[in-house]
C-alpha positions as semicolon CSV with decimal commas, in nm:
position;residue;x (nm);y (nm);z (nm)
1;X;5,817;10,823;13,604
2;X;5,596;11,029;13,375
3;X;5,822;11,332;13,248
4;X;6,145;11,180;13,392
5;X;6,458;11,261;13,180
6;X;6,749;11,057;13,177
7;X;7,081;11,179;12,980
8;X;7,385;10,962;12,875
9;X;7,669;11,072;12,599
10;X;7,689;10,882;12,280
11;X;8,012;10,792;12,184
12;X;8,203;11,054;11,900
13;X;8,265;10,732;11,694
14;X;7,892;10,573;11,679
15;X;7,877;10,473;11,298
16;X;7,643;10,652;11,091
17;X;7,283;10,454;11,101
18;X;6,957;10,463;11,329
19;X;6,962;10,336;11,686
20;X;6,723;10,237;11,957
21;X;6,754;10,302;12,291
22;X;6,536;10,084;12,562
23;X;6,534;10,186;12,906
24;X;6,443;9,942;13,202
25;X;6,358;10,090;13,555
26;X;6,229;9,924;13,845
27;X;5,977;10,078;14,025
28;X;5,862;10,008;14,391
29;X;5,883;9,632;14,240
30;X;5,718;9,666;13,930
31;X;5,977;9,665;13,612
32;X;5,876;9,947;13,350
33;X;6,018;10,012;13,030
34;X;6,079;10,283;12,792
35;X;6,218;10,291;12,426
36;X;6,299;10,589;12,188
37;X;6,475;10,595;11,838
38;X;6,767;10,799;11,682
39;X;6,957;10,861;11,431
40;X;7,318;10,950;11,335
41;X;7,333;11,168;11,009
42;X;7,638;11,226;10,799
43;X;7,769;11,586;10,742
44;X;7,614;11,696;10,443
45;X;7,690;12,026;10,279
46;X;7,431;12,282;10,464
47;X;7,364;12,075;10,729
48;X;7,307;12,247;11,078
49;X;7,217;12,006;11,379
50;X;7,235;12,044;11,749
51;X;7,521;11,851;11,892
52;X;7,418;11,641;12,224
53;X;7,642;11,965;12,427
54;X;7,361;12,236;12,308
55;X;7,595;12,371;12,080
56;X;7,487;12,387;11,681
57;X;7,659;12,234;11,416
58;X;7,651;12,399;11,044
59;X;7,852;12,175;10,805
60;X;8,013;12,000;11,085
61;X;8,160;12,336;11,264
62;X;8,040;12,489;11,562
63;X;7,790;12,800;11,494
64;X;7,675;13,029;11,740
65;X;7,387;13,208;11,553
66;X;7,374;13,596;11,618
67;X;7,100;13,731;11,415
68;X;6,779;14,009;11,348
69;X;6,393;13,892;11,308
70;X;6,242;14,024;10,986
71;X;6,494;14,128;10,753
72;X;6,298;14,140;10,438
73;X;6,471;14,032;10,117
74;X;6,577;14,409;10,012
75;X;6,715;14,498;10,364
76;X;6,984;14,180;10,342
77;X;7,297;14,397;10,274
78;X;7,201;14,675;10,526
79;X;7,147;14,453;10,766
80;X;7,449;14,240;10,737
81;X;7,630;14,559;10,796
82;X;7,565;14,515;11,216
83;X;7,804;14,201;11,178
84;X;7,488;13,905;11,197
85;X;7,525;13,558;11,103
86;X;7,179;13,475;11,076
87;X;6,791;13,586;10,988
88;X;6,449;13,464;11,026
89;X;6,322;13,487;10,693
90;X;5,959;13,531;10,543
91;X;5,898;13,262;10,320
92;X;5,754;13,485;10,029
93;X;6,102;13,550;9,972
94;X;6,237;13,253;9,874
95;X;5,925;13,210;9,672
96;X;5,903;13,577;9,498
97;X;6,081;13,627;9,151
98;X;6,381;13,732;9,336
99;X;6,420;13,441;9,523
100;X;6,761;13,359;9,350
101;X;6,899;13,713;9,385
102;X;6,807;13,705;9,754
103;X;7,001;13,360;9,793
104;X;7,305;13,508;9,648
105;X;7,283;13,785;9,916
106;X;7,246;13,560;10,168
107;X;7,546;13,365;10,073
108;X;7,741;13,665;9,995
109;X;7,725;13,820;10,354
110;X;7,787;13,476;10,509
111;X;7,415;13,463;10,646
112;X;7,212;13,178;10,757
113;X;6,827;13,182;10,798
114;X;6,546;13,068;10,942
115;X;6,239;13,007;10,753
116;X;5,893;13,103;10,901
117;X;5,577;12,978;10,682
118;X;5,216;12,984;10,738
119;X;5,158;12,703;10,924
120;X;5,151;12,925;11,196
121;X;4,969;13,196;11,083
122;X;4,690;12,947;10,999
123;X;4,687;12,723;11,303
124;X;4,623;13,061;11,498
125;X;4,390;13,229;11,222
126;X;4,191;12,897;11,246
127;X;4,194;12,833;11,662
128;X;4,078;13,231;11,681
129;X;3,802;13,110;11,414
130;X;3,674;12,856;11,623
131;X;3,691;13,050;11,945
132;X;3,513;13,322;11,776
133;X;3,796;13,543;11,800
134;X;3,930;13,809;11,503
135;X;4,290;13,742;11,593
136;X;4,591;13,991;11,586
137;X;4,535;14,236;11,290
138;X;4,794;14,054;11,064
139;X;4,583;13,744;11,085
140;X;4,244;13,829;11,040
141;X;4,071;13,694;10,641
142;X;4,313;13,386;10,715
143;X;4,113;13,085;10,561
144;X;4,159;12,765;10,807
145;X;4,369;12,598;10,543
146;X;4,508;12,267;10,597
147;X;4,874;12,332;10,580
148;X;4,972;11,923;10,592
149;X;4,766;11,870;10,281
150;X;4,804;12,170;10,072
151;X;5,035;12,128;9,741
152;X;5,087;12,494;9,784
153;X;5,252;12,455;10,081
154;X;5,455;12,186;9,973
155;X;5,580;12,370;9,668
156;X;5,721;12,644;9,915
157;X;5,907;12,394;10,141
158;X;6,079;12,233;9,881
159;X;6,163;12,568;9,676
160;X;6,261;12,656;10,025
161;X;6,519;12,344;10,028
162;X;6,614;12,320;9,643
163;X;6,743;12,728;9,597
164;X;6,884;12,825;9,943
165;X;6,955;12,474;10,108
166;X;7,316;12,608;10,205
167;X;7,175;12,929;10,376
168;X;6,885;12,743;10,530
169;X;6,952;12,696;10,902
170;X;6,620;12,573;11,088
171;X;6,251;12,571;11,038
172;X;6,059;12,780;11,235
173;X;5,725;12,585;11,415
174;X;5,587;12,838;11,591
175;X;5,608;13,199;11,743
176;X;5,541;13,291;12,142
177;X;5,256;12,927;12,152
178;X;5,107;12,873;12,475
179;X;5,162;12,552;12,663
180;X;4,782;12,441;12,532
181;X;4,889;12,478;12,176
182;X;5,200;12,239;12,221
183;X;5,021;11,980;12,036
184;X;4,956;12,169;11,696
185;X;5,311;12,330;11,713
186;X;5,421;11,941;11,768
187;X;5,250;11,874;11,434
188;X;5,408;12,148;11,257
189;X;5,780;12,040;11,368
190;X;5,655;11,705;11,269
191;X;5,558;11,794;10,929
192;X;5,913;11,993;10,862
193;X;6,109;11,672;11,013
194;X;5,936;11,445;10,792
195;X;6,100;11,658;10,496
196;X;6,409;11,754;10,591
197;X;6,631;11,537;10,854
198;X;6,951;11,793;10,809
199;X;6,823;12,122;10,963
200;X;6,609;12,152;11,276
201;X;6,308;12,282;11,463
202;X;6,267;12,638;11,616
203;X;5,984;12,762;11,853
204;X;5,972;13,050;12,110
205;X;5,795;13,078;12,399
206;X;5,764;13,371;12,615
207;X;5,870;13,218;12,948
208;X;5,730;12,873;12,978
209;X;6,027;12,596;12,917
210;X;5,766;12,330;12,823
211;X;5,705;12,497;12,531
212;X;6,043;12,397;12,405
213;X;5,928;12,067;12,395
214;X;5,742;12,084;12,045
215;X;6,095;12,184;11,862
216;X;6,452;12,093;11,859
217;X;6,535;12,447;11,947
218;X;6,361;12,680;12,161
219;X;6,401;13,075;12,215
220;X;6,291;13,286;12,476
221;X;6,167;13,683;12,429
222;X;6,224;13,960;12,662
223;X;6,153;14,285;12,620
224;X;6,201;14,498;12,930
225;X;6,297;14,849;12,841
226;X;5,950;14,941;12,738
227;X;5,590;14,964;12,848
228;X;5,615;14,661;13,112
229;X;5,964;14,829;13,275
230;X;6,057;14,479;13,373
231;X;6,408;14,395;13,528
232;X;6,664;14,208;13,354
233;X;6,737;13,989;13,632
234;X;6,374;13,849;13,471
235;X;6,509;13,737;13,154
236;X;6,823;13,540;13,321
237;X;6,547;13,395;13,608
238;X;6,355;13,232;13,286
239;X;6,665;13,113;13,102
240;X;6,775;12,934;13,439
241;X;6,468;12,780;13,430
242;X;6,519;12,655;13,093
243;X;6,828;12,560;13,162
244;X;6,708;12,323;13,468
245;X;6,435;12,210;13,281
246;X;6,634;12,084;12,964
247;X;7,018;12,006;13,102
248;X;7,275;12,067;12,869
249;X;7,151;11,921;12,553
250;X;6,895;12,111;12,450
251;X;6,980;12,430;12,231
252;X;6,839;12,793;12,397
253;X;6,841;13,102;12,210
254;X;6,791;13,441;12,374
255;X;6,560;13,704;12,160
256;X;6,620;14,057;12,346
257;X;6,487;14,355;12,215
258;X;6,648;14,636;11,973
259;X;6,366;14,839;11,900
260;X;6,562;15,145;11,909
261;X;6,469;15,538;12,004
262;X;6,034;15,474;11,978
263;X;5,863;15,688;12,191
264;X;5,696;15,380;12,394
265;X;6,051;15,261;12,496
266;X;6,251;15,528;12,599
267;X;6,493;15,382;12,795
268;X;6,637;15,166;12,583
269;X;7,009;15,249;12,508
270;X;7,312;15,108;12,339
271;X;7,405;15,068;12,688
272;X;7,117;14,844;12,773
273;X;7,128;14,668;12,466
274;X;7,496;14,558;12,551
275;X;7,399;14,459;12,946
276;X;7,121;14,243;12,769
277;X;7,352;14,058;12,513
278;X;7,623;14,020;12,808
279;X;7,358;13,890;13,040
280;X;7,227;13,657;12,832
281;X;7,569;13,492;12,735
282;X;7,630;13,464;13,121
283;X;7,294;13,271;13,143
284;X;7,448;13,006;12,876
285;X;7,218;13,077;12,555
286;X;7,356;12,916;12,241
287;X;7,262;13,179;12,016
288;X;7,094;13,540;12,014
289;X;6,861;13,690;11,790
290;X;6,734;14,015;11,829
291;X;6,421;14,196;11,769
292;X;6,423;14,360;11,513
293;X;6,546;14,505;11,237
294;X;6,252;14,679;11,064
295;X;5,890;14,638;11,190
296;X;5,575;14,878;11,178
297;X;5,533;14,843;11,560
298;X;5,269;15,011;11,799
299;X;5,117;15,235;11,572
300;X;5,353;15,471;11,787
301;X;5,653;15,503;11,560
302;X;5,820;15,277;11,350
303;X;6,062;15,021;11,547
304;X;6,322;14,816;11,479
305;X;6,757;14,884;11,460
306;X;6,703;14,942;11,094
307;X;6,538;15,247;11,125
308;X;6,730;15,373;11,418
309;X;7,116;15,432;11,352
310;X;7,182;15,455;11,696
311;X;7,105;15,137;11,818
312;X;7,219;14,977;11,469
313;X;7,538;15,055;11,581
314;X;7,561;14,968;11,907
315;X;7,428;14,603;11,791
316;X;7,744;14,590;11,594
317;X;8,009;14,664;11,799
318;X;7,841;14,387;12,080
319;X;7,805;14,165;11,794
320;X;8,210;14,197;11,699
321;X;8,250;14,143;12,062
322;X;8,082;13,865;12,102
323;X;8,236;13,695;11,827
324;X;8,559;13,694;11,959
325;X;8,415;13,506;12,265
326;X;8,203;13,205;12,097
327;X;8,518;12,951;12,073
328;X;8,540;13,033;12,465
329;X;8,174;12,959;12,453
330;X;8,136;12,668;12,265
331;X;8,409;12,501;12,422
332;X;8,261;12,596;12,742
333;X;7,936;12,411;12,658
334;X;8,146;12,085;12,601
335;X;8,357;12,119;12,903
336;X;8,035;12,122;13,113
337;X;7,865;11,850;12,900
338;X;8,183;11,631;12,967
339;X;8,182;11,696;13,336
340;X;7,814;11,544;13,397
């Protein structure tokens, strides 16, 4: 039975508390048991949780995040101009003297984040270290750190918490991990959980569902219209296979690309950004955020919606669109969760 999942709903009106669960199975004669604990939270003000259909919960409401990867603490108003809900969000910002101004950006344009830290950064600075390996340019000087036992660290978590736990939406484990480094991204969701029980885990992988298995939520990047030319039918083919692997429960986000007009991805439109977003939602993600809104890419322009009108645009009207259809959505996920 190793890897075996078994599913059953919990009742809407289990009282607030933790449970255990113990599973008995009999197996070509021999009896084999399982157990596994949980816990039902109250709604607490800035609470977001994953409800057992897939779909998120922020304050007790559904919330179907539609966001942009690095929006830097000066870009929060132009970028809340395409219509987002949600960012992932550097943690020198909510560290920086303008931490509290940032905060009362983010709660001004109705946006929700997601913070990314180091514990990344320095789990790959420090594997590359051993391997003898320089890294990607952005982590090379990285000391090997111990993230888990660094005050520093700590300090930045729970300024992280105290100034902006409203806007807070999830804690980001790990970016585009291989399935060999599921057991340090496993330690970083670990180390978040043990702080904070109201907001969850986020990890992306690039294709493999097991990867999901180190966070609460999981993501999946495609980017097509560029060097690789890759068909879109790709990106739905790998969210089925999500979708297989996890059953209804487990929350997917789709991260499709907006680079915009860079010369090393020149067929990327506002018409392929829409087909993307619309495919996706077919597929039965429970949020979308795209790539990005201002990066220093491949040393071949600079990409990212922010710096290209054009596609800026087109991300907003899709975005209005799709608003209007996430009730449908949502109560689509708990129609299907209620049939099984």
């Amino acid at each position: 039975l190793s890897g075996a999942r078994f599913s059953f709903p919990l009742p809407r009106t289990a009282a607030i508390g933790k449970y255990r669960v113990f599973a008995v199975a009999d197996v070509d004669g021999e009896r084999v048991s399982d157990e596994n604990f949980f816990t039902v939270l109250p709604v607490r003000p800035g609470q977001v949780i994953p409800d057992q259909d897939g779909t998120l919960l922020a304050d007790g409401k559904s919330f179907f995040p539609l966001g942009l990867y690095h929006v830097s603490a000066d870009e929060i108003a132009s970028a809340a101009e395409t219509g987002i809900n949600f960012i992932q969000y550097w943690y020198w910002n909510t560290t920086s003297s303008n931490a509290l101004a940032s905060v009362e950006l983010l709660k001004r344009h109705g946006l929700k984040y997601v913070f990314e830290g180091y514990a990344w950064h320095e789990t790959v600075g420090r594997q590359c270290s051993e391997r003898g390996l320089t890294g990607s340019p952005a982590w090379r000087g990285m000391l090997p750190l111990n993230y888990e036992m660094s005050k520093e660290y700590h300090r930045i978590v729970t300024n992280a918490l105290a100034i902006s736990r409203e806007s807070l939406a999830m804690w980001y484990s790990a970016d585009e991990a291989s399935f060999s480094q599921l057991p340090e991204v496993k330690r970083i969701s670990a180390y978040y959980r043990r702080r904070d029980v109201d907001h969850p885990t986020y990890t992306v992988s690039t294709g493999d569902p097991r990867v999901g298995d180190a966070a609460d939520i999981v993501g999946f990047d495609f980017y097509n219209r560029g060097i690789l030319r890759r068909s879109n039918a790709l990106f739905g083919d790998i969210l089925d296979k999500a979708r297989a692997y996890y059953g209804p429960e487990k929350p997917i986000f789709a991260v499709p690309q907006a680079f915009g007009d860079a010369k090393n991805h020149p067929t990327e439109t506002p018409e392929s950004i829409r087909a993307t977003a619309y495919l996706v939602l077919a597929h039965g993600v429970n949020g979308i955020i795209w790539y990005s809104w201002k990066e220093s890419g491949s040393r071949k322009g600079i990409e990212g919606a922010g710096n290209n009108p054009r596609t800026a645009r087109a991300l907003k009207d899709v975005i209005a669109e799709i608003k209007k259809l996430v009730p449908a959505i949502a109560q689509f996920c708990k129609d299907w969760f209620a049939e099984l």
